[in-house]
Each structure stands twice: as structure tokens, then as C-alpha cells.
Amino acid sequence: MQRQPRHPFDADRLHEECGVFGVIGVAEAANFVALGMHALQHRGQEAGGIVSYDPVSGFNSARRFGYVRDSFTKASLMETLPGDLAIGHVRYSTAGSKGSTAIRDVQPFFGEFSMGGCAIAHNGNLTNATALRRELIERGSIFQSSSDSECIIHLMARSIQRTLSERIKDALRRVEGAFSIVAMTRTKLIGVRDALGVRPLVLGRLGEDGYVLSSETCGLDIIGAEFLREIEPGEMVVISKGKIESTRPFGVPQSRFCIFEHVYFSRPDSIIGGRSVYETRRQIGVELAREAPVDADLVCPVPDSGTPAAIGFAHESGIPYGMGIIRNQYMGRTFIEPTESIRNMGVRLKLNVNRALVKGKRVVLVDDSVVRGTTSRKIKDMILDAGAAEVHFRIASPPTRWPCFYGVDTPERSKLLAANMTEEQMRVWIGVDSLRFVSLDGLYRAVGETGGRDVARPQYCDACFTGEYPVLPADQIEAGFKMAEAK
């Protein structure tokens, strides 16, 4: 299957790059993994892979481009993945392979070691991958992919530890950046988060003896697994049938979870830190209404990510809520090879205005973020073309001024609108009557930090808003990236 091309509408969004899922202790584990991958499809639509283990046939794998539903629901394929232990991965584009169409870049990655095989699926990004790759190649390693994640396999191969779980620890002590990892050996399912816990990973129970690792709780829900807890920052769990061992390989952890998971990446039906993602996004809308009130007739979300915040904004402001923009749910598979004329239609392929609702109205549009701003301009034009009297934008995140180096597909800084314009300049460029973003403190209050952001010790990773990177992006600095000046 050919790789899905990015649509112009999607090119103006931030994208989570990966989701990971693993199951141990249930028959036909790969089928459960495929369902979990389907639930995590929002984290990566480009490709997916599954590795399973069966004592008779050994390790088996399948990697495919496209959606999970189009490949991993076919009985003929799933029959080739037997066993009660399996892991899976859904992918957008890894740091080393943006635009790559090579199947070799699709995870999980597999390595055969003297003590047996090991497969690894990684969500996140290694900020020292370029330096590690150069060092490993100089020492004789032969890479099969362009992914930063493959460095982990090669580091494991060079470790002198005697068990695969210890080799994983050894390898991960060498890497920097963000990682949530699900790995498997012949008998164990392993989950690890980096010391800052930037990317998510949760643990669940399935039946009497089964356990599940998933990037989000929505992956547990789809297979009827019971949520047990989050894997903690800096924690490694090794799960064998009926047994879980927990260790802390990376010293004293300090949680810096990605705050954008609350804003956009995670599904609204997932739970993060004991909080409903939907409720957090609704509360962001409440904060927005308090911070940036406006005289208007209608509050409309930019679907689907702006919907909960728009509901919160409408409730707090007293302005009626309405679905002024309708999303075409089936556009994703309609135009595999769009013509130039279709491509120029841009956002209209994805969204359509409810003309009868917005005509003559002063409309508040609520969206999750502004990246390049091109989509915001097109949506504004659509609303005005439909007869709206005024258009006001309210954004459910602070201005995105810095790229992410921890596993999010972000444009370079020169292409981020907020990095190059003031808020007023952005308003004029987009062409709306008003433009306001939720404040950083307002966002922190919405996620449960009632005192706002602790300037001395931020509770979350918010580098995309502040430029304060909790882990220095070593490879980027080597390539000439300029950090924000210390305040």
C-alpha cells in the first residue's frame, strides 16, 4: 500500500509522531495489539507495524503503510502473527525520515542477540541521535533505517550486560531526549519512560493473566482492559506472565510531561494524570473566555480539536454554541492522488461552513493552535464568504514560537507565525477582527495547576511556547539552532 500523502490542511497542524502498544498473557495477542493501534491511530497515520512471539514459530512481524484498518484487520495477515506476546507501533514520521517512504523505517525494530531476540517500539525523539549514529557507524554498526530509534538496538548490541532488559537500560542511559518505549523479548513485555516523562505510557490489565502497555488509556478501553496506572517518569517495568518488576534506571526523575498532550495530541476520551483530557480542554475554553471576552453572537469550534474548548468558552461567556463548521469525516481516503485544481481547494476539502447558521453573525472561532497560520486565513475567508458579520479567533494554547525536538512534527522556527510576528501583526495577517491566545498561566490552571506556571521549576514541558527546553537538543545546536536567551 502506498504511503498516505499529507493534505494541505494537515500541513498546518502539529502532529504527534508515534503511538506504542503491547500485550502479554492473552491468546492471539497481535489481534489485541491491532485494536490498540487503531485506537491510537490519531498519533500516527502514515504506517504501522506489529511483532509477535510464538514458541513454535518464533518472532514474526508485519509492517504496512496506511491505516491500521486497511491492513491489520485482515485475517490472512493476522494469522501470520501468532502468540500471546506482541507489540505494535503507529507512525507519523520519525525525526530522521520526514518524507521517507521506506518500509525499513516502520517500527517496531527487531534485533537478534546472543541471548535471544528483542523488538522495540519508540514514541518520542532522541536529541543526540545524530552524534550517536555517527559514533556507532564509526565503530562498525550498519544501520538499516533513517530512524533515530534504531540507535537503541545498536547500543544494545554493544552492551556487555547479560540480559536483554539490562541491555535496554544500558542503551537508554546513553540517549538523550524523550522516549516512551514498549519492547518485548521471548518471555517479557517491557515499558520505559525517560526521566522527565515527556511522552505518555500507561499500564493496564486484561483478563486474569494479561497485561497491556499503551500510549493512552483509550487504547485500553478498546480492548476492555482495566487501567492500573501510568508508568512513572524514569520508570522501567518488566512484565512476565503474572509478574511485574519495576526499577528506576535513570536516577531521580523530574516530571516534565508534554503539556500539548492536554491541548491536542491525546484523544479527548483518554485520561492523563487522573484528569479527563476532554474536561481539561473544556476548562481551557473557560480560561479563554475569562481572559479574552468578546461581544459576539455565536461560538464555533474549528473541528474536531477545537470542540471541547469552544464548549467551555460558550458556557463561560454565555454566547450560544453552534456547529458553524462541518468536517468531512471521509476526506482522508477520497483523494489519494489529488489533481492540482483539487489541491488548491485546500481546506475546503476538509471543512465546510454551515451558511444558514453563521450568516449575519459575529462569530467566535475556537481552535487548538496557530502554526503557520495559512489554515486560519482560509477558514476566516470561508466564514466571511458565508456571510458572517465579524470573525474573532480564540486559540486554546499560547502562541507556538519554538519547534519541538521531543517527538512532534513541528515546522522550523522561521515558519512558525508566532515566532516572527506580534499578536497584533498575526491578527492583521490572518485578517480577523480579533485574535487572542490563552495565557501560559491560564493553560496551566486548566490542567490543574491552580497557581499557574512555576517559573523556577515548570511542571510541564512547554518548550514550544517558551523556548525553555528541559533537555538540550544537542544535535540541533550542533547544526546551528539558536536557543532562547536565558531570562
Tab-separated table of C-alpha atoms in Angstrom:
chain	number	residue	atom	x	y	z
A	1	MET	CA	0.000	0.000	0.000
A	2	GLN	CA	1.239	3.476	-0.849
A	3	ARG	CA	2.001	5.921	1.907
A	4	GLN	CA	-0.759	8.444	2.623
A	5	PRO	CA	0.255	11.923	1.399
A	6	ARG	CA	-0.160	14.810	3.787
A	7	HIS	CA	-3.029	17.050	2.835
A	8	PRO	CA	-2.507	20.833	2.793
A	9	PHE	CA	-4.907	21.137	5.730
A	10	ASP	CA	-2.768	18.770	7.790
A	11	ALA	CA	0.448	20.545	6.853
A	12	ASP	CA	-0.623	23.476	9.044
A	13	ARG	CA	-1.104	21.352	12.171
A	14	LEU	CA	1.264	19.968	14.776
A	15	HIS	CA	1.448	16.186	14.608
A	16	GLU	CA	2.267	13.629	17.258
A	17	GLU	CA	4.638	11.212	15.584
A	18	CYS	CA	4.009	7.835	17.218
A	19	GLY	CA	1.887	5.602	19.384
A	20	VAL	CA	3.006	2.357	21.055
A	21	PHE	CA	1.063	-0.639	22.331
A	22	GLY	CA	1.936	-4.047	23.781
A	23	VAL	CA	0.117	-7.089	25.160
A	24	ILE	CA	1.299	-10.152	27.098
A	25	GLY	CA	-0.532	-13.143	28.526
A	26	VAL	CA	-3.528	-13.475	26.196
A	27	ALA	CA	-4.097	-15.746	23.206
A	28	GLU	CA	-3.771	-14.096	19.787
A	29	ALA	CA	-2.104	-11.052	21.342
A	30	ALA	CA	-1.479	-9.468	17.934
A	31	ASN	CA	-5.216	-9.047	17.399
A	32	PHE	CA	-5.466	-7.053	20.618
A	33	VAL	CA	-2.440	-5.013	19.560
A	34	ALA	CA	-4.087	-4.212	16.213
A	35	LEU	CA	-7.168	-2.920	18.052
A	36	GLY	CA	-4.978	-0.836	20.344
A	37	MET	CA	-3.140	0.608	17.348
A	38	HIS	CA	-6.491	1.512	15.822
A	39	ALA	CA	-7.396	3.445	18.987
A	40	LEU	CA	-4.031	5.246	18.778
A	41	GLN	CA	-4.323	5.990	15.056
A	42	HIS	CA	-4.559	9.735	15.762
A	43	ARG	CA	-0.936	9.618	16.918
A	44	GLY	CA	0.302	8.398	13.534
A	45	GLN	CA	-1.481	7.646	10.267
A	46	GLU	CA	1.468	7.039	7.986
A	47	ALA	CA	2.364	3.445	8.813
A	48	GLY	CA	2.135	0.725	11.428
A	49	GLY	CA	3.863	-2.471	12.474
A	50	ILE	CA	3.408	-5.464	14.763
A	51	VAL	CA	5.907	-8.004	16.121
A	52	SER	CA	4.666	-11.114	17.916
A	53	TYR	CA	6.300	-14.141	19.507
A	54	ASP	CA	5.166	-17.741	19.465
A	55	PRO	CA	7.263	-20.596	20.960
A	56	VAL	CA	6.771	-22.706	17.828
A	57	SER	CA	7.284	-20.167	15.030
A	58	GLY	CA	9.431	-17.672	16.963
A	59	PHE	CA	9.321	-13.930	16.237
A	60	ASN	CA	7.039	-12.783	13.422
A	61	SER	CA	6.487	-9.295	12.107
A	62	ALA	CA	4.358	-7.295	9.703
A	63	ARG	CA	4.824	-3.668	8.670
A	64	ARG	CA	2.472	-1.756	6.430
A	65	PHE	CA	1.875	1.779	5.166
A	66	GLY	CA	-1.503	3.385	5.681
A	67	TYR	CA	-4.223	2.972	8.252
A	68	VAL	CA	-4.469	0.081	10.689
A	69	ARG	CA	-7.981	-0.724	9.496
A	70	ASP	CA	-6.742	-1.326	5.953
A	71	SER	CA	-4.034	-3.859	6.815
A	72	PHE	CA	-4.160	-5.258	10.311
A	73	THR	CA	-7.806	-6.321	10.211
A	74	LYS	CA	-7.213	-8.927	7.510
A	75	ALA	CA	-7.345	-12.482	8.837
A	76	SER	CA	-4.725	-13.647	6.333
A	77	LEU	CA	-2.195	-11.217	7.791
A	78	MET	CA	-3.081	-11.630	11.457
A	79	GLU	CA	-2.739	-15.422	11.191
A	80	THR	CA	0.963	-14.859	10.473
A	81	LEU	CA	1.367	-13.170	13.898
A	82	PRO	CA	0.609	-15.932	16.437
A	83	GLY	CA	1.450	-15.974	20.124
A	84	ASP	CA	0.430	-14.493	23.465
A	85	LEU	CA	3.000	-11.668	23.340
A	86	ALA	CA	3.064	-8.816	20.804
A	87	ILE	CA	3.878	-5.119	20.442
A	88	GLY	CA	2.819	-2.553	17.866
A	89	HIS	CA	3.587	0.948	16.652
A	90	VAL	CA	1.777	3.606	14.641
A	91	ARG	CA	3.938	6.206	12.974
A	92	TYR	CA	3.739	9.663	11.512
A	93	SER	CA	7.329	10.478	10.525
A	94	THR	CA	10.364	9.960	12.693
A	95	ALA	CA	12.919	12.718	13.094
A	96	GLY	CA	15.357	11.169	10.654
A	97	SER	CA	12.896	10.332	7.922
A	98	LYS	CA	10.413	13.093	7.248
A	99	GLY	CA	9.052	12.296	3.839
A	100	SER	CA	10.673	8.867	3.675
A	101	THR	CA	8.625	6.097	2.094
A	102	ALA	CA	10.933	3.235	3.073
A	103	ILE	CA	9.258	0.320	4.830
A	104	ARG	CA	12.506	-0.191	6.744
A	105	ASP	CA	11.700	2.970	8.737
A	106	VAL	CA	8.477	1.461	10.089
A	107	GLN	CA	8.677	0.160	13.664
A	108	PRO	CA	8.886	-1.978	15.752
A	109	PHE	CA	12.594	-2.591	15.154
A	110	PHE	CA	13.987	-6.057	15.850
A	111	GLY	CA	17.434	-7.283	16.836
A	112	GLU	CA	18.764	-10.806	17.352
A	113	PHE	CA	21.220	-11.036	20.250
A	114	SER	CA	23.180	-13.884	21.784
A	115	MET	CA	20.523	-14.266	24.495
A	116	GLY	CA	17.595	-14.065	22.071
A	117	GLY	CA	15.598	-11.607	20.023
A	118	CYS	CA	14.212	-8.245	21.107
A	119	ALA	CA	11.757	-5.893	19.401
A	120	ILE	CA	11.396	-2.195	20.305
A	121	ALA	CA	8.754	0.440	19.539
A	122	HIS	CA	9.550	4.052	20.436
A	123	ASN	CA	7.431	7.180	20.835
A	124	GLY	CA	9.461	10.357	21.122
A	125	ASN	CA	12.706	11.669	19.727
A	126	LEU	CA	16.360	11.265	20.665
A	127	THR	CA	18.006	14.678	20.680
A	128	ASN	CA	21.541	13.253	20.431
A	129	ALA	CA	20.734	10.686	17.740
A	130	THR	CA	22.965	12.268	15.095
A	131	ALA	CA	26.022	12.129	17.352
A	132	LEU	CA	25.206	8.589	18.481
A	133	ARG	CA	24.655	7.399	14.925
A	134	ARG	CA	27.965	8.895	13.793
A	135	GLU	CA	29.781	7.219	16.688
A	136	LEU	CA	28.123	3.849	16.082
A	137	ILE	CA	28.844	3.891	12.354
A	138	GLU	CA	32.494	4.741	13.025
A	139	ARG	CA	32.623	1.687	15.274
A	140	GLY	CA	31.208	-0.615	12.620
A	141	SER	CA	27.428	-0.517	13.078
A	142	ILE	CA	25.406	-0.864	9.888
A	143	PHE	CA	22.070	0.970	10.032
A	144	GLN	CA	19.061	-0.316	8.134
A	145	SER	CA	16.801	2.738	8.575
A	146	SER	CA	16.932	6.508	8.881
A	147	SER	CA	15.094	6.463	12.235
A	148	ASP	CA	16.693	7.757	15.426
A	149	SER	CA	15.081	4.818	17.250
A	150	GLU	CA	17.401	2.296	15.595
A	151	CYS	CA	20.267	3.712	17.664
A	152	ILE	CA	18.787	1.898	20.671
A	153	ILE	CA	19.143	-1.512	19.004
A	154	HIS	CA	22.793	-0.833	18.119
A	155	LEU	CA	23.567	0.425	21.613
A	156	MET	CA	22.036	-2.769	22.990
A	157	ALA	CA	24.256	-4.830	20.691
A	158	ARG	CA	27.354	-3.149	22.132
A	159	SER	CA	26.307	-3.568	25.756
A	160	ILE	CA	28.111	-6.166	27.879
A	161	GLN	CA	25.085	-6.794	30.119
A	162	ARG	CA	23.854	-10.393	30.272
A	163	THR	CA	20.101	-9.922	29.969
A	164	LEU	CA	18.103	-8.051	27.350
A	165	SER	CA	16.294	-5.927	29.914
A	166	GLU	CA	19.649	-4.813	31.345
A	167	ARG	CA	20.910	-4.079	27.845
A	168	ILE	CA	17.883	-1.860	27.259
A	169	LYS	CA	18.732	0.039	30.442
A	170	ASP	CA	22.351	0.318	29.345
A	171	ALA	CA	21.350	1.672	25.935
A	172	LEU	CA	18.824	4.168	27.255
A	173	ARG	CA	21.356	5.640	29.672
A	174	ARG	CA	23.287	6.763	26.574
A	175	VAL	CA	20.431	8.504	24.833
A	176	GLU	CA	19.016	11.981	25.426
A	177	GLY	CA	15.621	13.409	24.638
A	178	ALA	CA	12.164	11.943	25.055
A	179	PHE	CA	11.141	8.325	24.915
A	180	SER	CA	8.291	6.087	25.867
A	181	ILE	CA	9.291	2.599	24.826
A	182	VAL	CA	7.447	-0.687	24.570
A	183	ALA	CA	9.761	-3.658	23.983
A	184	MET	CA	9.499	-7.439	24.027
A	185	THR	CA	11.712	-10.469	24.360
A	186	ARG	CA	10.608	-14.101	24.064
A	187	THR	CA	9.053	-14.026	27.536
A	188	LYS	CA	8.768	-10.410	28.669
A	189	LEU	CA	6.924	-7.205	27.845
A	190	ILE	CA	8.925	-4.101	28.805
A	191	GLY	CA	7.863	-0.484	29.190
A	192	VAL	CA	10.148	2.508	29.839
A	193	ARG	CA	9.732	6.283	30.132
A	194	ASP	CA	12.554	8.814	30.159
A	195	ALA	CA	13.414	10.566	33.407
A	196	LEU	CA	11.282	13.599	32.535
A	197	GLY	CA	8.289	11.564	31.392
A	198	VAL	CA	7.774	13.809	28.356
A	199	ARG	CA	5.784	11.241	26.372
A	200	PRO	CA	2.926	9.175	27.851
A	201	LEU	CA	2.699	5.453	28.691
A	202	VAL	CA	0.090	3.609	30.765
A	203	LEU	CA	-0.318	0.110	32.204
A	204	GLY	CA	-3.478	-1.982	32.145
A	205	ARG	CA	-4.711	-5.475	32.983
A	206	LEU	CA	-6.515	-7.726	30.513
A	207	GLY	CA	-8.337	-10.743	31.917
A	208	GLU	CA	-6.754	-12.886	34.640
A	209	ASP	CA	-3.137	-13.024	33.458
A	210	GLY	CA	-2.829	-10.430	30.703
A	211	TYR	CA	-1.162	-7.023	30.866
A	212	VAL	CA	-1.172	-4.115	28.429
A	213	LEU	CA	1.075	-1.121	27.769
A	214	SER	CA	-0.372	1.759	25.764
A	215	SER	CA	0.449	5.352	24.889
A	216	GLU	CA	-3.027	6.352	26.080
A	217	THR	CA	-5.905	4.969	28.131
A	218	CYS	CA	-8.168	4.963	25.051
A	219	GLY	CA	-6.049	2.034	23.829
A	220	LEU	CA	-7.009	0.095	26.952
A	221	ASP	CA	-10.681	0.941	26.537
A	222	ILE	CA	-10.991	-0.505	23.043
A	223	ILE	CA	-9.940	-3.991	24.212
A	224	GLY	CA	-11.740	-3.858	27.556
A	225	ALA	CA	-8.567	-3.683	29.639
A	226	GLU	CA	-8.578	-2.261	33.163
A	227	PHE	CA	-6.456	0.839	33.688
A	228	LEU	CA	-3.958	0.232	36.502
A	229	ARG	CA	-1.669	3.272	36.473
A	230	GLU	CA	0.686	5.426	34.447
A	231	ILE	CA	4.261	4.294	34.037
A	232	GLU	CA	6.080	6.953	36.029
A	233	PRO	CA	8.827	9.236	34.695
A	234	GLY	CA	12.161	7.396	34.770
A	235	GLU	CA	10.494	4.029	35.436
A	236	MET	CA	11.083	0.713	33.700
A	237	VAL	CA	8.607	-2.147	34.101
A	238	VAL	CA	9.417	-5.717	33.080
A	239	ILE	CA	6.293	-7.856	32.774
A	240	SER	CA	6.270	-11.618	32.543
A	241	LYS	CA	3.160	-13.740	32.918
A	242	GLY	CA	1.534	-12.711	36.188
A	243	LYS	CA	4.525	-10.674	37.415
A	244	ILE	CA	5.621	-7.027	37.177
A	245	GLU	CA	9.054	-5.765	38.224
A	246	SER	CA	9.695	-2.022	38.479
A	247	THR	CA	13.093	-0.282	38.516
A	248	ARG	CA	14.417	3.298	38.194
A	249	PRO	CA	17.362	3.212	35.789
A	250	PHE	CA	17.813	6.956	35.314
A	251	GLY	CA	18.265	8.438	38.759
A	252	VAL	CA	15.890	10.912	40.371
A	253	PRO	CA	13.035	11.751	37.983
A	254	GLN	CA	11.525	15.195	37.478
A	255	SER	CA	8.234	15.151	35.625
A	256	ARG	CA	8.089	17.446	32.580
A	257	PHE	CA	5.192	15.861	30.734
A	258	CYS	CA	4.342	17.416	27.356
A	259	ILE	CA	1.583	19.948	28.013
A	260	PHE	CA	0.497	19.784	24.379
A	261	GLU	CA	-0.799	16.273	25.027
A	262	HIS	CA	-3.553	18.019	27.011
A	263	VAL	CA	-4.145	20.612	24.293
A	264	TYR	CA	-4.219	18.480	21.154
A	265	PHE	CA	-2.333	15.206	20.847
A	266	SER	CA	-4.205	12.859	23.178
A	267	ARG	CA	-7.706	11.708	22.386
A	268	PRO	CA	-10.366	13.590	24.377
A	269	ASP	CA	-11.642	10.311	25.873
A	270	SER	CA	-8.236	9.488	27.390
A	271	ILE	CA	-7.200	10.149	30.993
A	272	ILE	CA	-3.925	11.915	31.796
A	273	GLY	CA	-2.687	12.291	35.357
A	274	GLY	CA	-6.116	11.331	36.648
A	275	ARG	CA	-7.778	14.082	34.604
A	276	SER	CA	-10.116	13.739	31.645
A	277	VAL	CA	-8.492	15.211	28.533
A	278	TYR	CA	-11.927	16.390	27.411
A	279	GLU	CA	-12.553	18.197	30.695
A	280	THR	CA	-9.113	19.840	30.561
A	281	ARG	CA	-9.796	21.147	27.058
A	282	ARG	CA	-13.226	22.397	28.107
A	283	GLN	CA	-11.559	24.206	31.004
A	284	ILE	CA	-9.077	25.831	28.599
A	285	GLY	CA	-12.113	27.330	26.868
A	286	VAL	CA	-13.354	28.616	30.209
A	287	GLU	CA	-9.983	30.283	30.851
A	288	LEU	CA	-10.062	31.807	27.363
A	289	ALA	CA	-13.495	33.299	27.933
A	290	ARG	CA	-12.302	34.861	31.183
A	291	GLU	CA	-9.061	36.202	29.736
A	292	ALA	CA	-10.321	37.323	26.311
A	293	PRO	CA	-14.045	38.160	26.345
A	294	VAL	CA	-15.690	39.380	23.158
A	295	ASP	CA	-19.101	40.676	22.053
A	296	ALA	CA	-20.374	38.050	19.637
A	297	ASP	CA	-23.440	36.065	18.601
A	298	LEU	CA	-22.041	32.572	18.091
A	299	VAL	CA	-19.165	30.394	19.317
A	300	CYS	CA	-17.987	27.816	16.752
A	301	PRO	CA	-15.228	25.229	17.086
A	302	VAL	CA	-12.727	24.501	14.341
A	303	PRO	CA	-13.403	20.751	14.295
A	304	ASP	CA	-12.545	18.477	15.766
A	305	SER	CA	-9.755	19.577	18.088
A	306	GLY	CA	-11.323	22.925	18.976
A	307	THR	CA	-14.673	21.473	20.057
A	308	PRO	CA	-14.207	20.971	23.839
A	309	ALA	CA	-12.590	24.401	24.261
A	310	ALA	CA	-15.401	26.017	22.275
A	311	ILE	CA	-17.964	24.361	24.552
A	312	GLY	CA	-16.159	25.730	27.594
A	313	PHE	CA	-15.864	29.203	26.038
A	314	ALA	CA	-19.580	29.291	25.179
A	315	HIS	CA	-20.648	28.109	28.634
A	316	GLU	CA	-18.481	30.640	30.475
A	317	SER	CA	-19.267	33.573	28.167
A	318	GLY	CA	-22.977	32.891	27.757
A	319	ILE	CA	-22.647	33.157	23.961
A	320	PRO	CA	-24.599	30.421	22.122
A	321	TYR	CA	-22.600	27.454	20.825
A	322	GLY	CA	-23.121	26.181	17.305
A	323	MET	CA	-21.523	23.905	14.737
A	324	GLY	CA	-20.726	26.629	12.249
A	325	ILE	CA	-18.122	24.461	10.517
A	326	ILE	CA	-18.758	20.863	9.485
A	327	ARG	CA	-15.877	18.455	9.000
A	328	ASN	CA	-15.875	15.936	6.154
A	329	GLN	CA	-15.090	12.717	8.020
A	330	TYR	CA	-14.295	10.773	4.837
A	331	MET	CA	-11.907	13.123	3.085
A	332	GLY	CA	-8.823	11.189	4.239
A	333	ARG	CA	-9.207	8.346	1.732
A	334	THR	CA	-11.029	10.231	-1.036
A	335	PHE	CA	-8.156	11.907	-2.844
A	336	ILE	CA	-5.118	9.630	-2.803
A	337	GLU	CA	-3.567	11.414	-5.777
A	338	PRO	CA	-5.254	14.854	-5.874
A	339	THR	CA	-5.043	16.922	-9.006
A	340	GLU	CA	-3.582	20.420	-8.800
A	341	SER	CA	-7.040	22.012	-9.002
A	342	ILE	CA	-8.268	19.869	-6.096
A	343	ARG	CA	-5.111	20.546	-4.108
A	344	ASN	CA	-5.686	24.287	-4.500
A	345	MET	CA	-9.091	23.937	-2.849
A	346	GLY	CA	-7.105	23.306	0.313
A	347	VAL	CA	-9.107	23.394	3.500
A	348	ARG	CA	-12.462	23.251	1.685
A	349	LEU	CA	-11.919	19.549	1.085
A	350	LYS	CA	-11.826	19.037	4.826
A	351	LEU	CA	-14.227	21.628	6.218
A	352	ASN	CA	-17.449	23.290	5.081
A	353	VAL	CA	-19.290	26.241	6.591
A	354	ASN	CA	-22.856	25.939	7.874
A	355	ARG	CA	-24.039	29.025	5.998
A	356	ALA	CA	-27.516	29.198	7.473
A	357	LEU	CA	-26.033	29.345	10.980
A	358	VAL	CA	-23.265	31.924	10.525
A	359	LYS	CA	-24.887	34.388	8.105
A	360	GLY	CA	-25.067	37.838	9.642
A	361	LYS	CA	-23.479	36.655	12.906
A	362	ARG	CA	-20.459	37.866	14.835
A	363	VAL	CA	-18.616	34.556	15.080
A	364	VAL	CA	-16.014	33.412	17.598
A	365	LEU	CA	-13.883	30.612	16.132
A	366	VAL	CA	-12.077	28.448	18.726
A	367	ASP	CA	-9.093	26.406	17.552
A	368	ASP	CA	-6.369	24.490	19.383
A	369	SER	CA	-3.342	26.301	17.932
A	370	VAL	CA	-1.913	28.502	15.189
A	371	VAL	CA	1.168	27.086	13.477
A	372	ARG	CA	1.888	28.614	10.074
A	373	GLY	CA	-1.446	30.436	10.071
A	374	THR	CA	-2.343	29.555	6.494
A	375	THR	CA	-5.287	27.365	7.522
A	376	SER	CA	-6.598	30.061	9.872
A	377	ARG	CA	-6.672	32.534	6.976
A	378	LYS	CA	-8.582	30.096	4.766
A	379	ILE	CA	-11.119	29.306	7.478
A	380	LYS	CA	-11.651	33.041	8.076
A	381	ASP	CA	-12.264	33.522	4.353
A	382	MET	CA	-14.792	30.688	4.337
A	383	ILE	CA	-16.708	32.167	7.276
A	384	LEU	CA	-16.809	35.633	5.704
A	385	ASP	CA	-17.822	34.200	2.318
A	386	ALA	CA	-20.741	32.540	4.102
A	387	GLY	CA	-21.978	35.960	5.242
A	388	ALA	CA	-20.580	36.313	8.778
A	389	ALA	CA	-20.521	39.916	10.030
A	390	GLU	CA	-17.326	39.527	12.110
A	391	VAL	CA	-14.775	36.806	12.782
A	392	HIS	CA	-12.903	36.538	16.089
A	393	PHE	CA	-10.279	33.839	16.738
A	394	ARG	CA	-9.680	32.400	20.206
A	395	ILE	CA	-6.809	29.917	20.456
A	396	ALA	CA	-6.718	27.198	23.131
A	397	SER	CA	-2.939	27.310	23.554
A	398	PRO	CA	-0.317	30.054	23.895
A	399	PRO	CA	1.489	31.186	20.719
A	400	THR	CA	3.665	28.393	19.292
A	401	ARG	CA	7.026	30.126	18.902
A	402	TRP	CA	9.543	27.277	19.096
A	403	PRO	CA	9.918	23.880	17.391
A	404	CYS	CA	9.624	20.645	19.354
A	405	PHE	CA	12.565	18.224	19.378
A	406	TYR	CA	10.914	15.563	21.539
A	407	GLY	CA	8.783	13.675	19.040
A	408	VAL	CA	6.411	16.204	17.494
A	409	ASP	CA	6.422	17.103	13.815
A	410	THR	CA	6.932	20.881	14.041
A	411	PRO	CA	7.935	23.352	11.320
A	412	GLU	CA	11.272	25.084	11.659
A	413	ARG	CA	11.152	28.308	13.656
A	414	SER	CA	11.242	30.555	10.603
A	415	LYS	CA	7.895	29.094	9.505
A	416	LEU	CA	6.119	29.470	12.849
A	417	LEU	CA	3.883	32.516	12.577
A	418	ALA	CA	4.130	33.463	16.267
A	419	ALA	CA	7.938	33.340	16.143
A	420	ASN	CA	8.012	36.104	13.561
A	421	MET	CA	5.032	38.332	14.377
A	422	THR	CA	3.433	40.027	17.348
A	423	GLU	CA	-0.119	39.056	18.247
A	424	GLU	CA	-1.443	42.195	16.556
A	425	GLN	CA	0.601	41.521	13.420
A	426	MET	CA	-0.778	37.977	13.372
A	427	ARG	CA	-4.332	39.340	13.664
A	428	VAL	CA	-3.779	41.626	10.692
A	429	TRP	CA	-2.084	38.922	8.618
A	430	ILE	CA	-4.869	36.401	9.265
A	431	GLY	CA	-7.432	39.151	8.667
A	432	VAL	CA	-9.762	38.752	11.664
A	433	ASP	CA	-11.474	41.281	13.895
A	434	SER	CA	-9.671	39.998	16.986
A	435	LEU	CA	-7.165	37.280	17.874
A	436	ARG	CA	-6.330	36.117	21.378
A	437	PHE	CA	-4.436	33.140	22.801
A	438	VAL	CA	-4.903	31.571	26.223
A	439	SER	CA	-2.079	32.680	28.506
A	440	LEU	CA	0.535	30.210	29.689
A	441	ASP	CA	-0.729	30.586	33.255
A	442	GLY	CA	-4.279	30.071	32.012
A	443	LEU	CA	-3.247	26.846	30.305
A	444	TYR	CA	-1.542	25.655	33.479
A	445	ARG	CA	-4.655	26.456	35.519
A	446	ALA	CA	-6.745	24.457	33.048
A	447	VAL	CA	-4.575	21.355	33.501
A	448	GLY	CA	-4.967	21.580	37.273
A	449	GLU	CA	-2.096	23.815	38.370
A	450	THR	CA	-4.186	26.382	40.242
A	451	GLY	CA	-1.195	28.637	40.882
A	452	GLY	CA	-0.263	28.715	37.205
A	453	ARG	CA	3.217	28.017	35.920
A	454	ASP	CA	6.074	27.734	38.414
A	455	VAL	CA	8.699	29.896	36.691
A	456	ALA	CA	11.550	28.481	38.774
A	457	ARG	CA	10.559	24.871	38.134
A	458	PRO	CA	7.977	24.413	35.361
A	459	GLN	CA	5.676	21.455	35.937
A	460	TYR	CA	5.372	20.551	32.230
A	461	CYS	CA	7.444	20.648	29.080
A	462	ASP	CA	6.211	23.822	27.377
A	463	ALA	CA	9.236	24.497	25.182
A	464	CYS	CA	7.077	25.053	22.083
A	465	PHE	CA	5.687	28.155	23.828
A	466	THR	CA	8.673	29.334	25.880
A	467	GLY	CA	11.822	28.017	24.214
A	468	GLU	CA	12.884	26.544	27.568
A	469	TYR	CA	13.971	23.029	26.596
A	470	PRO	CA	14.251	20.634	29.566
A	471	VAL	CA	16.765	18.539	27.586
A	472	LEU	CA	19.194	20.419	25.381
A	473	PRO	CA	18.651	19.488	21.696
A	474	ALA	CA	22.305	18.603	21.183
A	475	ASP	CA	22.049	17.628	17.517
A	476	GLN	CA	20.140	20.794	16.652
A	477	ILE	CA	22.598	23.018	18.496
A	478	GLU	CA	25.441	21.321	16.627
A	479	ALA	CA	23.614	22.115	13.391
A	480	GLY	CA	23.320	25.793	14.327
A	481	PHE	CA	19.993	26.071	16.144
A	482	LYS	CA	19.896	29.101	18.424
A	483	MET	CA	18.351	28.628	21.848
A	484	ALA	CA	16.261	31.272	23.592
A	485	GLU	CA	18.268	33.638	25.743
A	486	ALA	CA	18.079	32.967	29.468
A	487	LYS	CA	15.609	35.210	31.247
